[in-house]
Coordinates of C-alpha atoms in Angstrom, one line a residue:
G1 CA 11.7 12.8 -6.8
I2 CA 9.2 11.6 -4.2
S3 CA 6.6 9.1 -5.2
F4 CA 3.2 8.8 -3.7
E5 CA 1.5 5.4 -4.0
V6 CA -2.2 6.3 -3.7
D7 CA -5.5 5.1 -5.0
A8 CA -6.9 6.5 -8.3
Q9 CA -9.4 8.3 -6.0
Y10 CA -6.7 11.0 -5.4
K11 CA -5.2 13.0 -8.2
M12 CA -1.8 14.3 -6.9
H13 CA -0.8 17.8 -7.7
K14 CA 2.5 18.9 -6.1
V15 CA 4.6 18.4 -3.0
S16 CA 3.7 21.4 -0.9
D17 CA 5.6 21.0 2.4
R18 CA 7.2 18.8 5.0
S19 CA 5.4 18.1 8.2
A20 CA 6.8 16.8 11.5
Y21 CA 6.2 13.3 10.4
G22 CA 6.3 13.3 6.6
I23 CA 5.9 14.9 3.2
V24 CA 2.7 16.7 2.4
C25 CA 1.3 16.9 -1.2
S26 CA -1.8 18.7 -2.4
A27 CA -4.3 16.6 -4.2
E28 CA -7.9 16.4 -5.4
D29 CA -10.4 13.8 -4.2
V30 CA -11.7 12.7 -7.7
D31 CA -14.9 11.3 -6.1
S32 CA -16.0 14.4 -4.2
G33 CA -14.0 17.1 -6.1
E34 CA -12.6 18.4 -2.8
Q35 CA -9.0 19.6 -2.4
V36 CA -7.2 17.6 0.2
A37 CA -3.7 17.2 1.7
V38 CA -2.1 13.8 1.5
T39 CA 0.7 13.2 4.0
K40 CA 3.2 10.4 3.3
I41 CA 4.8 9.0 6.5
E42 CA 7.7 6.9 5.4
S43 CA 8.9 3.8 7.3
V44 CA 6.3 4.4 9.9
F45 CA 7.3 1.4 12.0
K46 CA 11.0 2.0 11.9
H47 CA 10.9 3.5 15.4
I48 CA 8.2 2.1 17.6
D49 CA 8.0 5.3 19.8
C50 CA 7.4 7.4 16.7
A51 CA 4.8 4.9 15.4
R52 CA 2.9 5.1 18.7
R53 CA 2.9 8.9 18.6
I54 CA 1.6 9.0 15.1
L55 CA -1.2 6.4 15.9
R56 CA -2.2 8.5 18.9
E57 CA -2.4 11.7 16.9
L58 CA -4.4 10.0 14.1
R59 CA -6.9 8.6 16.7
I60 CA -7.3 12.0 18.3
L61 CA -7.8 13.8 14.9
R62 CA -10.4 11.2 13.9
H63 CA -12.6 12.4 16.8
L64 CA -12.0 16.2 16.7
Q65 CA -14.5 18.2 14.7
H66 CA -14.1 22.0 14.5
D67 CA -14.1 24.6 11.7
N68 CA -10.5 25.6 12.7
L69 CA -9.1 22.1 12.5
L70 CA -8.3 19.9 9.5
Q71 CA -10.5 16.9 9.3
L72 CA -9.0 13.4 8.9
K73 CA -10.6 11.9 5.9
N74 CA -8.7 8.7 5.3
V75 CA -5.7 6.6 6.4
F76 CA -4.2 3.8 4.4
F77 CA -1.0 1.9 3.7
A78 CA 0.5 1.6 0.3
G79 CA 1.1 -1.8 -1.1
G80 CA 0.0 -5.0 0.4
R81 CA -0.7 -5.8 4.1
S82 CA 2.6 -7.7 4.4
E83 CA 4.6 -4.5 3.7
F84 CA 3.2 -1.9 6.1
R85 CA 6.0 0.5 5.3
D86 CA 4.6 3.9 4.3
L87 CA 1.4 5.3 5.9
Y88 CA -0.7 7.9 4.1
S89 CA -3.2 10.3 5.8
V90 CA -5.7 12.4 3.9
M91 CA -7.0 15.6 5.4
D92 CA -9.3 18.4 4.0

């Protein structure tokens, strides 16, 4: 199976889909009670062009606010700073 290394803030439910960049899992934000989607982007720095594209998309999503768009809630790496292997994005 696929493992998601996330904070205790997120209660993972089930893998729901695959996106262009990674694997999407439905979850609950325990602090707010909101349903969120957590995307795991594996080996984000394996290909530098792909990493740039993902970073650009996340930066744009951070600034966009509209009822018809998902809102970027959080972005984090699993493990320590020295690893920087898998990137996680949380959207509502």
